[in-house]
Amino acid sequence: MPARDRDESGRARNARPRDGLGRPLPYGASGVDRQPEGIVRAPAQTLAEAQRLLDDGRPFHAHEVFEDAWKSTDGPERELWRGLAQLAVGMTHALRGNGKGAVALLERGASNLEPFRSSPPHGIDVAGLQEWAGALVAEAKSRVRAEPVAPRLVR
């Protein structure tokens, strides 16, 4: 059995290069830079970095930015960041042609944003994101491959 890839702290971590949608490529292939993990950002920084990645067609990497916020937040906003991460993963699945995965993650993400709809924190356009997710769900259910356009995170 081959040895597992490990990071500098000894944690199992796949070192294969990845494409822009986070899919592993063969060892030695040219991939895109990975998003650094474990960075604690202010909410505005998280939203700006994630929006940049979404606009660049890299929702998998935006999900990792949201995941950092989710994992470093305690309290009620934790579910906000989790929901945003799920929307980004849903978009990733749609771009990869996985309609079933897209629907599941987009619906879950939109549901996790619901408690924030009446009073959205950080200027996040919760209602707009839920509408965007609903439209992408409908597209993913009706086609083999959805072609999502990046949502606007902040009004």
Short mmCIF file of C-alpha atoms in Angstrom, two decimals:
data_model
loop_
_atom_site.label_atom_id
_atom_site.label_comp_id
_atom_site.label_asym_id
_atom_site.label_seq_id
_atom_site.Cartn_x
_atom_site.Cartn_y
_atom_site.Cartn_z
CA MET A 1 0.00 0.00 0.00
CA PRO A 2 1.54 3.36 -1.01
CA ALA A 3 2.28 5.96 1.66
CA ARG A 4 -0.30 8.73 2.03
CA ASP A 5 0.53 12.32 1.22
CA ARG A 6 1.00 14.31 4.43
CA ASP A 7 1.34 18.00 5.18
CA GLU A 8 4.11 19.49 7.32
CA SER A 9 2.17 18.71 10.52
CA GLY A 10 1.73 15.04 9.54
CA ARG A 11 -1.97 15.28 8.65
CA ALA A 12 -3.12 13.26 5.65
CA ARG A 13 -3.41 15.70 2.75
CA ASN A 14 -3.65 14.86 -0.93
CA ALA A 15 -0.71 16.57 -2.62
CA ARG A 16 -1.90 15.95 -6.17
CA PRO A 17 -2.30 19.11 -8.22
CA ARG A 18 -5.89 20.28 -8.78
CA ASP A 19 -7.71 21.95 -11.62
CA GLY A 20 -9.69 25.17 -11.24
CA LEU A 21 -12.72 23.22 -9.99
CA GLY A 22 -10.74 21.33 -7.36
CA ARG A 23 -10.55 18.03 -9.24
CA PRO A 24 -7.33 16.10 -8.66
CA LEU A 25 -4.92 15.88 -11.56
CA PRO A 26 -2.15 13.31 -12.03
CA TYR A 27 1.04 13.85 -10.05
CA GLY A 28 3.40 16.04 -12.06
CA ALA A 29 0.61 17.82 -13.96
CA SER A 30 0.31 21.59 -13.83
CA GLY A 31 -2.59 22.60 -11.66
CA VAL A 32 -3.84 25.81 -10.13
CA ASP A 33 -2.55 27.07 -6.81
CA ARG A 34 -4.46 25.74 -3.86
CA GLN A 35 -6.25 28.07 -1.53
CA PRO A 36 -4.32 28.27 1.75
CA GLU A 37 -6.28 26.72 4.61
CA GLY A 38 -6.88 27.85 8.16
CA ILE A 39 -6.71 31.60 7.53
CA VAL A 40 -8.82 33.70 9.88
CA ARG A 41 -10.18 36.74 8.04
CA ALA A 42 -12.56 39.52 8.96
CA PRO A 43 -16.02 38.99 7.42
CA ALA A 44 -15.44 41.71 4.80
CA GLN A 45 -12.14 40.08 3.80
CA THR A 46 -13.80 36.66 3.57
CA LEU A 47 -16.55 38.03 1.34
CA ALA A 48 -14.13 39.98 -0.89
CA GLU A 49 -11.78 37.01 -1.35
CA ALA A 50 -14.63 34.58 -2.01
CA GLN A 51 -16.24 36.99 -4.50
CA ARG A 52 -12.94 37.35 -6.36
CA LEU A 53 -12.63 33.57 -6.62
CA LEU A 54 -16.25 33.17 -7.73
CA ASP A 55 -15.76 35.86 -10.38
CA ASP A 56 -12.62 34.02 -11.55
CA GLY A 57 -14.65 30.81 -12.01
CA ARG A 58 -13.12 29.09 -8.98
CA PRO A 59 -16.06 28.26 -6.68
CA PHE A 60 -14.20 25.31 -5.13
CA HIS A 61 -11.57 27.73 -3.87
CA ALA A 62 -14.27 30.18 -2.68
CA HIS A 63 -15.76 27.30 -0.69
CA GLU A 64 -12.42 26.88 1.08
CA VAL A 65 -12.43 30.58 2.05
CA PHE A 66 -15.96 30.21 3.45
CA GLU A 67 -14.93 26.99 5.18
CA ASP A 68 -12.14 28.88 7.00
CA ALA A 69 -14.76 31.37 8.27
CA TRP A 70 -17.15 28.57 9.20
CA LYS A 71 -14.53 26.64 11.16
CA SER A 72 -13.16 29.72 12.95
CA THR A 73 -16.57 31.13 13.98
CA ASP A 74 -18.56 30.26 17.06
CA GLY A 75 -22.16 31.20 17.64
CA PRO A 76 -25.05 31.73 15.27
CA GLU A 77 -23.00 33.07 12.32
CA ARG A 78 -21.28 29.71 12.01
CA GLU A 79 -24.27 28.43 10.00
CA LEU A 80 -24.13 31.52 7.76
CA TRP A 81 -20.58 30.69 6.65
CA ARG A 82 -21.44 27.01 6.36
CA GLY A 83 -24.38 27.88 4.10
CA LEU A 84 -22.19 30.07 1.90
CA ALA A 85 -19.61 27.27 1.67
CA GLN A 86 -22.35 24.86 0.64
CA LEU A 87 -23.56 27.24 -2.09
CA ALA A 88 -20.02 27.46 -3.46
CA VAL A 89 -19.68 23.66 -3.45
CA GLY A 90 -23.08 23.40 -5.13
CA MET A 91 -21.85 25.71 -7.88
CA THR A 92 -18.71 23.57 -8.16
CA HIS A 93 -20.82 20.44 -8.65
CA ALA A 94 -22.93 22.21 -11.28
CA LEU A 95 -19.82 23.24 -13.21
CA ARG A 96 -18.46 19.70 -12.96
CA GLY A 97 -21.69 18.34 -14.45
CA ASN A 98 -22.90 16.69 -11.24
CA GLY A 99 -26.51 17.88 -11.17
CA LYS A 100 -27.55 15.67 -8.26
CA GLY A 101 -24.69 16.93 -6.06
CA ALA A 102 -25.39 20.51 -7.13
CA VAL A 103 -29.06 20.27 -6.14
CA ALA A 104 -28.29 18.72 -2.76
CA LEU A 105 -25.67 21.31 -1.76
CA LEU A 106 -27.50 24.33 -3.17
CA GLU A 107 -30.72 23.39 -1.34
CA ARG A 108 -28.84 22.73 1.90
CA GLY A 109 -26.88 25.98 1.63
CA ALA A 110 -29.98 28.07 0.88
CA SER A 111 -31.74 26.45 3.85
CA ASN A 112 -28.82 27.25 6.17
CA LEU A 113 -29.04 30.91 5.11
CA GLU A 114 -32.77 31.17 5.95
CA PRO A 115 -32.31 32.30 9.60
CA PHE A 116 -30.34 35.31 8.28
CA ARG A 117 -32.87 36.37 5.64
CA SER A 118 -34.73 38.96 7.74
CA SER A 119 -31.57 40.60 9.09
CA PRO A 120 -28.61 39.73 6.87
CA PRO A 121 -25.20 40.36 8.46
CA HIS A 122 -22.23 41.98 6.72
CA GLY A 123 -24.37 43.28 3.84
CA ILE A 124 -24.79 39.75 2.48
CA ASP A 125 -27.63 39.52 -0.02
CA VAL A 126 -29.21 36.46 1.58
CA ALA A 127 -32.49 36.72 -0.35
CA GLY A 128 -30.62 37.21 -3.63
CA LEU A 129 -28.36 34.23 -2.94
CA GLN A 130 -31.35 32.05 -2.12
CA GLU A 131 -33.03 33.12 -5.37
CA TRP A 132 -29.81 32.44 -7.28
CA ALA A 133 -29.54 28.99 -5.68
CA GLY A 134 -33.17 28.21 -6.50
CA ALA A 135 -32.68 29.15 -10.15
CA LEU A 136 -29.53 27.03 -10.36
CA VAL A 137 -31.35 24.10 -8.72
CA ALA A 138 -34.10 24.35 -11.35
CA GLU A 139 -31.48 24.50 -14.11
CA ALA A 140 -29.56 21.53 -12.69
CA LYS A 141 -32.77 19.48 -12.45
CA SER A 142 -33.74 20.24 -16.05
CA ARG A 143 -30.39 19.72 -17.78
CA VAL A 144 -27.46 17.37 -17.78
CA ARG A 145 -25.05 20.23 -17.02
CA ALA A 146 -25.88 23.62 -15.53
CA GLU A 147 -23.77 26.64 -16.43
CA PRO A 148 -23.94 28.87 -13.34
CA VAL A 149 -22.95 32.49 -13.27
CA ALA A 150 -21.22 33.67 -10.10
CA PRO A 151 -23.63 35.24 -7.61
CA ARG A 152 -23.11 38.64 -5.98
CA LEU A 153 -22.49 38.03 -2.29
CA VAL A 154 -23.02 41.56 -1.02
CA ARG A 155 -25.75 44.00 -2.03
#
